[in-house]
Coordinates of C-alpha atoms and ligand atoms in Angstrom, one line a residue:
M1 CA 214.2 39.4 -67.1
D2 CA 216.3 36.3 -66.5
T3 CA 214.6 35.3 -63.3
T4 CA 211.2 35.6 -65.1
L5 CA 212.5 33.4 -67.9
Q6 CA 213.5 30.8 -65.4
Q7 CA 210.2 31.0 -63.7
T8 CA 208.3 30.3 -66.9
D9 CA 210.7 27.9 -68.5
S10 CA 209.3 24.6 -67.3
L11 CA 205.8 24.9 -68.8
L12 CA 207.2 26.5 -71.9
E13 CA 209.8 23.7 -72.3
A14 CA 207.1 21.1 -71.8
I15 CA 204.9 22.5 -74.7
A16 CA 207.8 23.3 -77.1
P17 CA 208.0 21.2 -80.2
A18 CA 210.2 18.1 -80.1
P19 CA 213.6 18.3 -81.9
G20 CA 213.0 18.1 -85.6
E21 CA 209.3 19.0 -85.4
P22 CA 208.2 22.4 -86.9
G23 CA 208.1 25.3 -84.5
R24 CA 207.4 29.0 -84.6
E25 CA 209.0 31.7 -82.4
V26 CA 206.4 33.7 -80.4
L27 CA 207.4 37.3 -79.6
D28 CA 206.4 39.5 -76.7
P29 CA 204.1 42.3 -78.0
A30 CA 205.5 44.6 -75.3
T31 CA 209.2 44.2 -76.0
G32 CA 209.7 42.1 -79.2
G33 CA 211.7 39.6 -77.1
L34 CA 211.3 35.9 -77.5
V35 CA 208.6 34.3 -75.3
G36 CA 208.9 30.7 -76.5
V37 CA 208.6 28.4 -79.4
A38 CA 205.2 27.0 -80.3
P39 CA 204.6 23.8 -82.2
V40 CA 203.1 24.2 -85.6
H41 CA 200.4 21.6 -86.0
G42 CA 198.6 20.7 -89.3
L43 CA 195.9 18.5 -90.6
A44 CA 197.7 15.2 -89.5
E45 CA 197.8 16.4 -85.9
L46 CA 194.1 17.4 -86.2
E47 CA 193.1 13.9 -87.4
A48 CA 195.1 12.3 -84.6
A49 CA 193.4 14.6 -82.0
I50 CA 189.9 13.9 -83.3
A51 CA 190.7 10.1 -83.3
A52 CA 191.9 10.3 -79.7
A53 CA 188.9 12.4 -78.7
R54 CA 186.5 9.9 -80.2
A55 CA 188.3 7.0 -78.5
A56 CA 188.3 8.7 -75.1
Q57 CA 184.7 10.2 -75.1
P58 CA 182.5 7.2 -74.5
A59 CA 184.2 6.2 -71.2
W60 CA 184.1 9.9 -70.1
A61 CA 180.4 10.2 -70.8
A62 CA 179.8 6.9 -69.0
A63 CA 181.8 8.0 -66.0
G64 CA 178.8 10.1 -64.8
H65 CA 178.3 13.5 -63.5
E66 CA 180.1 13.0 -60.1
A67 CA 183.3 11.7 -61.7
R68 CA 183.4 14.4 -64.3
S69 CA 182.8 17.1 -61.6
A70 CA 185.6 15.7 -59.5
A71 CA 188.0 15.8 -62.5
L72 CA 187.0 19.4 -63.3
N73 CA 187.6 20.4 -59.6
A74 CA 191.0 18.7 -59.8
A75 CA 191.7 20.6 -63.0
A76 CA 190.9 23.9 -61.2
E77 CA 193.3 22.9 -58.4
A78 CA 196.0 22.2 -60.9
V79 CA 195.4 25.7 -62.5
E80 CA 195.7 27.2 -59.0
A81 CA 198.9 25.3 -58.3
N82 CA 200.5 26.7 -61.5
A83 CA 198.7 30.1 -61.4
E84 CA 201.8 32.3 -61.3
E85 CA 203.6 30.5 -64.1
L86 CA 200.5 30.6 -66.3
A87 CA 199.9 34.3 -65.6
R88 CA 203.5 35.1 -66.6
I89 CA 203.3 33.2 -69.9
L90 CA 199.9 34.9 -70.6
S91 CA 201.3 38.3 -69.8
R92 CA 204.4 37.8 -72.0
E93 CA 202.5 36.3 -74.9
Q94 CA 199.3 38.4 -74.9
G95 CA 200.8 41.5 -73.5
K96 CA 198.3 42.1 -70.6
P97 CA 199.8 43.1 -67.3
L98 CA 200.0 40.7 -64.4
N99 CA 197.9 43.0 -62.2
G100 CA 194.5 44.7 -62.6
P101 CA 191.8 42.8 -64.5
N102 CA 194.5 41.1 -66.5
A103 CA 196.7 38.1 -66.4
R104 CA 196.4 36.9 -62.8
F105 CA 192.7 37.8 -62.9
E106 CA 192.3 35.7 -66.1
V107 CA 194.0 32.6 -64.6
G108 CA 191.9 33.0 -61.5
A109 CA 188.8 33.1 -63.8
C110 CA 189.9 29.8 -65.4
A111 CA 189.8 28.1 -62.0
A112 CA 186.5 29.8 -61.1
W113 CA 184.8 28.7 -64.4
L114 CA 186.1 25.1 -64.0
R115 CA 184.7 24.9 -60.5
A116 CA 181.4 26.5 -61.6
A117 CA 181.1 23.9 -64.4
A118 CA 181.8 21.2 -61.9
A119 CA 179.1 22.5 -59.6
T120 CA 176.4 23.0 -62.2
V121 CA 173.8 20.3 -62.5
L122 CA 171.5 19.7 -65.4
E123 CA 168.9 17.2 -64.5
P124 CA 166.4 15.5 -66.9
E125 CA 163.3 17.6 -67.1
T126 CA 159.8 16.2 -67.1
V127 CA 158.1 18.4 -69.7
L128 CA 154.7 16.6 -69.7
E129 CA 152.9 14.4 -67.2
D130 CA 149.1 14.4 -67.7
G131 CA 148.1 11.0 -66.3
T132 CA 148.5 9.2 -69.6
T133 CA 151.7 10.5 -71.0
K134 CA 155.0 11.2 -69.4
A135 CA 157.7 12.9 -71.5
V136 CA 161.2 13.5 -70.1
L137 CA 163.8 15.7 -71.7
H138 CA 167.3 14.3 -71.4
Y139 CA 170.5 16.2 -72.2
R140 CA 173.1 14.0 -73.8
P141 CA 176.6 14.8 -74.9
I142 CA 177.2 15.5 -78.5
G143 CA 180.5 13.6 -78.8
V144 CA 183.5 15.7 -79.9
V145 CA 183.3 19.4 -79.7
G146 CA 185.7 21.7 -81.6
A147 CA 186.7 24.9 -79.7
I148 CA 188.2 27.7 -81.7
G149 CA 189.3 30.8 -79.8
P150 CA 190.7 34.3 -80.2
W151 CA 193.8 36.0 -78.8
N152 CA 192.4 38.6 -76.4
W153 CA 191.4 36.3 -73.4
P154 CA 193.0 33.1 -74.7
M155 CA 193.0 31.1 -71.5
M156 CA 189.7 32.2 -70.1
I157 CA 187.8 31.7 -73.3
T158 CA 189.4 28.2 -73.8
V159 CA 188.0 27.3 -70.4
W160 CA 184.6 28.8 -71.2
Q161 CA 184.5 26.4 -74.2
V162 CA 186.1 23.4 -72.7
A163 CA 184.7 23.2 -69.1
P164 CA 181.0 23.0 -70.0
A165 CA 181.7 20.6 -72.9
L166 CA 183.6 18.3 -70.6
R167 CA 181.0 18.6 -67.8
M168 CA 178.3 17.3 -70.2
G169 CA 180.5 14.3 -71.2
N170 CA 182.1 15.5 -74.5
A171 CA 185.7 15.4 -75.6
V172 CA 187.2 18.6 -77.0
V173 CA 189.7 19.5 -79.8
V174 CA 191.0 23.0 -79.2
K175 CA 192.3 25.4 -81.9
P176 CA 194.0 28.4 -80.3
S177 CA 194.6 31.6 -82.1
N178 CA 197.9 31.8 -84.0
Y179 CA 198.8 34.8 -81.9
T180 CA 198.5 33.1 -78.5
P181 CA 199.2 29.4 -78.8
L182 CA 201.6 29.2 -75.9
S183 CA 199.0 30.4 -73.4
V184 CA 196.5 27.8 -74.5
L185 CA 199.0 25.0 -74.8
A186 CA 200.4 25.7 -71.3
L187 CA 196.9 25.9 -69.7
L188 CA 195.8 22.7 -71.3
R189 CA 199.0 21.0 -70.3
V190 CA 198.1 21.9 -66.7
I191 CA 194.4 21.0 -67.0
N192 CA 195.2 17.6 -68.6
Q193 CA 197.0 16.5 -65.5
A194 CA 193.5 15.9 -64.1
L195 CA 191.8 14.4 -67.3
P196 CA 192.0 11.1 -69.1
E197 CA 194.4 11.0 -72.0
G198 CA 193.1 12.1 -75.4
L199 CA 190.0 13.8 -74.0
V200 CA 191.3 17.4 -74.7
T201 CA 193.9 18.1 -77.3
A202 CA 195.1 21.4 -78.6
V203 CA 196.0 21.6 -82.2
A204 CA 198.1 24.7 -82.6
G205 CA 197.6 25.3 -86.3
D206 CA 196.5 28.2 -88.5
R207 CA 193.1 29.0 -90.0
E208 CA 193.4 26.0 -92.3
V209 CA 193.1 23.8 -89.2
G210 CA 190.2 25.9 -87.9
A211 CA 188.4 25.5 -91.2
A212 CA 189.0 21.8 -91.2
I213 CA 187.5 21.5 -87.7
T214 CA 184.3 23.3 -88.9
A215 CA 183.9 20.8 -91.8
H216 CA 185.0 17.6 -90.1
P217 CA 182.4 14.8 -89.9
G218 CA 184.0 13.6 -86.6
I219 CA 183.1 16.8 -84.8
G220 CA 179.5 17.4 -83.8
K221 CA 179.6 20.9 -82.5
V222 CA 181.8 24.0 -82.8
M223 CA 182.2 26.6 -80.1
F224 CA 183.7 29.6 -81.7
T225 CA 184.7 32.9 -80.3
G226 CA 186.2 35.5 -82.6
S227 CA 185.2 38.0 -85.3
T228 CA 181.9 38.1 -87.1
A229 CA 183.6 37.6 -90.4
T230 CA 185.1 34.3 -89.3
G231 CA 181.8 33.3 -87.7
K232 CA 180.0 33.7 -91.0
A233 CA 182.7 31.5 -92.7
I234 CA 182.1 28.9 -90.0
I235 CA 178.3 28.9 -90.5
R236 CA 178.9 28.2 -94.2
S237 CA 181.6 25.5 -93.8
S238 CA 179.7 23.7 -91.1
A239 CA 176.5 23.4 -93.2
E240 CA 177.4 20.2 -94.9
T241 CA 177.8 18.3 -91.6
V242 CA 174.9 20.1 -89.9
K243 CA 177.0 21.0 -86.9
R244 CA 175.7 22.6 -83.8
L245 CA 177.3 26.0 -83.3
T246 CA 177.8 28.4 -80.5
L247 CA 179.1 31.7 -82.0
E248 CA 180.4 34.5 -79.8
L249 CA 181.3 37.1 -82.3
G250 CA 182.4 40.7 -82.5
G251 CA 180.6 43.6 -80.8
N252 CA 180.7 47.4 -80.7
D253 CA 179.0 47.9 -77.4
A254 CA 177.3 51.2 -76.6
G255 CA 177.0 52.8 -73.2
I256 CA 174.4 55.5 -72.5
V257 CA 174.9 58.0 -69.7
L258 CA 171.6 59.6 -68.7
P259 CA 171.5 63.2 -67.6
D260 CA 171.0 62.4 -63.9
A261 CA 174.3 60.4 -63.6
D262 CA 177.1 61.7 -61.3
P263 CA 180.2 62.1 -63.6
E264 CA 182.7 61.6 -60.8
A265 CA 181.0 58.6 -59.4
I266 CA 180.8 56.7 -62.8
A267 CA 184.2 57.6 -64.2
E268 CA 186.0 54.6 -62.8
G269 CA 183.3 52.2 -64.0
L270 CA 183.2 53.7 -67.4
F271 CA 186.9 53.6 -67.7
W272 CA 187.3 49.9 -66.9
G273 CA 184.2 49.0 -68.9
A274 CA 186.0 50.4 -71.9
F275 CA 189.6 49.8 -71.3
I276 CA 189.7 46.4 -69.7
N277 CA 192.5 44.4 -71.3
T278 CA 193.5 47.7 -73.0
G279 CA 190.2 47.7 -74.9
Q280 CA 190.8 44.2 -76.4
T281 CA 187.6 42.7 -75.0
C282 CA 184.6 41.5 -76.9
A283 CA 182.1 43.0 -74.5
A284 CA 184.0 46.2 -73.7
L285 CA 182.3 49.6 -73.9
K286 CA 183.3 50.8 -77.4
R287 CA 181.0 53.8 -78.0
L288 CA 179.9 56.1 -75.2
Y289 CA 176.8 58.3 -75.5
V290 CA 176.6 61.1 -73.0
H291 CA 173.7 63.6 -72.5
E292 CA 174.6 67.2 -73.4
D293 CA 173.8 68.5 -69.9
I294 CA 176.7 66.6 -68.3
Y295 CA 178.8 65.9 -71.4
E296 CA 181.7 68.2 -70.5
D297 CA 181.8 67.0 -66.9
V298 CA 181.8 63.3 -67.9
C299 CA 184.6 63.9 -70.4
R300 CA 186.6 65.7 -67.8
A301 CA 186.1 63.1 -65.1
L302 CA 186.9 60.3 -67.5
A303 CA 190.0 62.0 -68.8
Q304 CA 191.3 62.6 -65.3
Y305 CA 190.8 59.0 -64.3
A306 CA 192.3 57.6 -67.5
A307 CA 195.4 59.8 -67.4
A308 CA 196.4 58.2 -64.1
V309 CA 196.2 54.5 -65.2
P310 CA 199.7 53.2 -65.9
M311 CA 200.5 51.5 -69.2
G312 CA 203.6 49.5 -69.9
V313 CA 205.3 46.1 -70.0
G314 CA 203.0 43.5 -68.4
L315 CA 205.6 41.9 -66.1
Q316 CA 206.2 45.2 -64.3
E317 CA 203.9 45.0 -61.4
Q318 CA 202.7 48.6 -61.4
N319 CA 201.2 48.5 -64.9
L320 CA 197.4 48.1 -65.5
L321 CA 197.3 48.6 -69.2
G322 CA 199.5 46.9 -71.8
P323 CA 200.3 46.9 -75.6
L324 CA 198.0 45.8 -78.4
Q325 CA 198.6 42.1 -78.9
N326 CA 199.7 42.4 -82.5
R327 CA 200.6 44.8 -85.2
A328 CA 197.4 44.3 -87.2
Q329 CA 195.3 45.4 -84.2
Y330 CA 197.6 48.3 -83.5
E331 CA 197.2 49.5 -87.1
I332 CA 193.4 49.3 -86.9
V333 CA 193.4 51.4 -83.7
A334 CA 195.8 53.9 -85.2
R335 CA 193.9 54.2 -88.4
L336 CA 190.6 54.8 -86.7
V337 CA 192.0 57.5 -84.4
E338 CA 193.6 59.2 -87.4
A339 CA 190.3 59.2 -89.2
A340 CA 188.6 60.7 -86.1
K341 CA 191.2 63.4 -85.9
A342 CA 190.9 64.2 -89.6
S343 CA 187.2 64.6 -89.2
G344 CA 187.8 67.4 -86.6
A345 CA 186.9 65.4 -83.5
E346 CA 188.7 66.5 -80.3
V347 CA 191.3 64.3 -78.8
L348 CA 191.0 64.7 -75.0
L349 CA 193.8 62.3 -74.2
G350 CA 196.3 60.2 -76.1
G351 CA 196.1 59.8 -79.8
N352 CA 199.8 60.3 -80.2
P353 CA 201.7 56.9 -80.2
D354 CA 205.4 57.0 -79.8
E355 CA 206.6 55.2 -83.0
D356 CA 210.1 54.8 -81.7
Q357 CA 209.0 52.8 -78.6
P358 CA 209.4 49.0 -78.9
G359 CA 206.2 47.1 -78.7
Y360 CA 202.6 47.7 -79.9
F361 CA 201.8 50.4 -77.4
Y362 CA 199.0 52.7 -78.3
P363 CA 198.3 55.4 -75.6
T364 CA 195.0 55.5 -73.7
T365 CA 192.9 57.7 -76.0
L366 CA 189.6 59.6 -75.5
V367 CA 188.0 61.3 -78.5
A368 CA 185.2 63.8 -77.9
H369 CA 182.9 65.9 -80.1
I370 CA 182.8 63.1 -82.6
D371 CA 180.0 62.3 -85.1
N372 CA 178.1 59.0 -84.7
A373 CA 178.9 58.0 -88.3
N374 CA 182.7 58.4 -87.8
P375 CA 184.5 55.1 -88.3
L376 CA 185.9 55.2 -84.7
V377 CA 182.3 55.0 -83.6
A378 CA 180.8 52.7 -86.3
Q379 CA 183.6 50.1 -86.4
E380 CA 184.9 47.9 -83.6
Q381 CA 188.2 49.5 -82.6
F382 CA 189.2 46.6 -80.2
G383 CA 191.8 48.8 -78.5
P384 CA 192.4 51.7 -76.1
A385 CA 190.5 54.5 -78.0
L386 CA 187.0 55.4 -76.8
P387 CA 184.8 57.8 -78.8
I388 CA 182.4 59.9 -76.7
V389 CA 179.3 61.1 -78.6
K390 CA 177.0 63.8 -77.3
Y391 CA 173.2 63.4 -77.5
S392 CA 170.2 65.5 -76.7
T393 CA 167.3 63.1 -76.2
V394 CA 167.2 59.6 -74.9
E395 CA 165.3 58.5 -78.0
E396 CA 168.2 59.7 -80.1
A397 CA 170.7 57.9 -77.9
V398 CA 168.8 54.6 -78.1
E399 CA 168.5 54.9 -81.9
M400 CA 172.3 55.5 -82.2
A401 CA 173.0 52.6 -79.8
N402 CA 170.8 50.2 -81.8
G403 CA 172.0 51.5 -85.1
L404 CA 174.6 48.9 -85.9
E405 CA 174.4 45.2 -87.0
V406 CA 176.1 43.9 -83.9
G407 CA 174.6 43.6 -80.4
L408 CA 176.8 41.9 -77.9
G409 CA 176.5 44.1 -74.8
A410 CA 175.3 47.5 -73.8
S411 CA 175.0 49.6 -70.6
V412 CA 173.0 52.4 -69.1
W413 CA 174.4 54.7 -66.5
S414 CA 172.0 56.6 -64.2
A415 CA 171.3 57.5 -60.5
D416 CA 167.8 56.1 -61.0
R417 CA 167.7 52.3 -61.5
D418 CA 164.1 52.2 -62.7
K419 CA 164.8 54.8 -65.3
A420 CA 167.9 53.0 -66.4
R421 CA 166.0 49.7 -66.6
E422 CA 163.4 51.3 -68.9
V423 CA 166.1 52.5 -71.3
A424 CA 167.9 49.1 -71.0
S425 CA 164.7 47.3 -72.1
R426 CA 164.9 49.2 -75.4
L427 CA 168.5 48.2 -76.2
E428 CA 169.3 45.4 -78.8
A429 CA 172.1 43.5 -77.1
G430 CA 172.6 40.1 -75.5
T431 CA 173.4 41.6 -72.1
V432 CA 172.6 45.1 -70.8
W433 CA 174.3 46.2 -67.7
I434 CA 173.3 49.1 -65.4
N435 CA 176.1 51.3 -64.0
A436 CA 178.6 48.7 -65.1
H437 CA 179.8 47.2 -68.4
G438 CA 181.2 43.8 -69.4
V439 CA 180.9 42.1 -66.0
V440 CA 180.5 38.4 -66.5
H441 CA 179.6 35.6 -64.0
P442 CA 179.8 31.8 -64.5
M443 CA 176.1 31.4 -63.6
V444 CA 174.7 34.2 -65.7
P445 CA 174.1 33.2 -69.4
F446 CA 176.2 35.2 -71.9
G447 CA 175.7 35.5 -75.6
G448 CA 175.2 38.0 -78.5
A449 CA 172.2 39.4 -80.3
K450 CA 172.1 40.3 -84.0
H451 CA 175.4 39.7 -85.8
S452 CA 177.2 39.2 -82.4
G453 CA 176.4 35.5 -82.6
Y454 CA 174.0 32.9 -81.2
G455 CA 173.8 30.3 -78.6
L456 CA 174.5 30.9 -74.9
E457 CA 177.4 30.2 -72.6
F458 CA 177.7 29.8 -68.8
G459 CA 175.4 28.4 -66.2
V460 CA 172.7 25.8 -66.8
E461 CA 171.8 27.5 -70.1
G462 CA 175.3 27.0 -71.3
L463 CA 175.2 23.2 -70.5
K464 CA 172.0 22.8 -72.5
H465 CA 173.8 23.8 -75.6
L466 CA 176.3 20.9 -75.3
Ligands
NAD1 P1 189.3 35.8 -85.6 O1 188.0 35.6 -86.1 O2 190.3 36.5 -86.6 O3 190.0 34.5 -85.2 C1 189.4 33.7 -84.2 C2 189.9 32.2 -84.4 O4 189.4 31.7 -85.6 C3 191.4 32.1 -84.5 O5 191.8 30.9 -83.8 C4 191.6 31.9 -86.0 O6 192.8 31.2 -86.3 C5 190.4 31.1 -86.4 N1 190.0 31.1 -87.8 C6 190.3 32.1 -88.7 N2 189.7 31.8 -89.8 C7 189.0 30.6 -89.7 C8 188.1 29.8 -90.5 N3 187.8 30.2 -91.8 N4 187.5 28.8 -90.0 C9 187.8 28.4 -88.7 N5 188.6 29.1 -87.8 C10 189.2 30.2 -88.3 O7 189.2 36.7 -84.3 P2 190.3 37.4 -83.4 O8 190.9 38.6 -84.2 O9 191.2 36.4 -82.9 O10 189.4 37.9 -82.2 C11 188.9 39.3 -82.1 C12 187.5 39.3 -82.4 O11 186.8 38.3 -81.5 C13 186.8 40.6 -82.1 O12 185.9 40.9 -83.1 C14 186.0 40.3 -80.8 O13 184.9 41.2 -80.6 C15 185.7 38.9 -80.9 N6 185.4 38.3 -79.6 C16 184.2 38.0 -79.3 C17 183.9 37.4 -78.0 C18 182.5 37.1 -77.6 O14 182.3 36.4 -76.6 N7 181.5 37.4 -78.3 C19 185.0 37.2 -77.1 C20 186.3 37.5 -77.5 C21 186.5 38.1 -78.8

């Protein structure tokens, strides 16, 4: 443990509050040990950050695409140069293991998305040229963008918000989640090595700071990723200043397994689609619908795969699943699984947390023979507990999948791609994957349908919203 602390001390020291300034101890969700001390910023720091952003933005916009791309590539290099230290801070603060699709993967994604933003070009578009009239659509920066993020993928989502905003010539004020300020402050400390002063500032405050961003006349747009409830509050509070909004909100993604799928072949993909980041992923598979012909075989194959995936403290190299990030989320998962058990559903794996163990570990849990109306199916669990619902006809499965207000992602699993595409076309979700779930790419637009939000991120489409 000591060597790890030494390895992560330099960035953590750099972002710690100055003597006499307010600070808050951040504890490791896996061990309860101290990770570091985060500054506690308030409205005064927010005003200073917005003023600095407004001062820095015109020169940044005037610098042109090439200069901005070069700076974003330099930022990616800085992330890569500090990758291991960043991954260790992320692992200790968020809980996610270093390996698997977790901390090192997330830091790698930060560099990849910075480079993708640098490489993406959005040219003026001639939309009319008929001999007498020529009309050209230009994309201009908004000014100062507010970026408000969650605690599940804190570094990657910060880059998703910051990189395209910078690429288009904006300045950014970032409000990290209270649960994961160190990860975001450390990341921005590294990225800022490559950027002009004042252009990107993190204000590590609570929801009061977030709410102030959404109402502030000095901010032209808010990029928000978080829960649907907070998203609705932001829509309301941004109305007075008519802010542009990109809202990436909660989901409860359905996956439909068609009767021709091979249970053994899809088990690994289903597992990681659902349990990536220990289930704490917006576009994770959160409700699985399996045809009755192969229901028992899919349950068996999934349980066999899931039982072998190690969960534990993130800094231990062998682990691939970690704790829940915070007690509130742990309690949501525990409550939903208890409700499922009480209803008579069958727990195939897990469901029996060890209350004496330190940390917010909830075991990998699969629940079968569960009713579609059960809260574990109908509510977003955001943790390692997957309900598996049996269906008889595809119509019934589609109806159940579309039966909720949210629609972030969905997936269809089948040996026949054409058949899968036909079912996919009937699903109400921002993205529908075939034989995969939750895979994102910096050039493929991403965004929610229904109450999962509006606006798109990534690629050229993402730049158009900034
Ligand atoms: P949350 O809504 O509780 O908090 C998100 C951020 O909003 C935090 O920084 C918080 O401090 C801030 N905030 C809270 N109240 C605010 C207010 N009134 N005004 C402005 N800011 C405010 O969400 P969370 O619990 O951190 O994240 C989990 C949720 O996020 C899940 O529902 C998940 O599905 C969703 N999510 C969605 C995506 C996506 O891309 N659609 C990605 C990740 C997470």
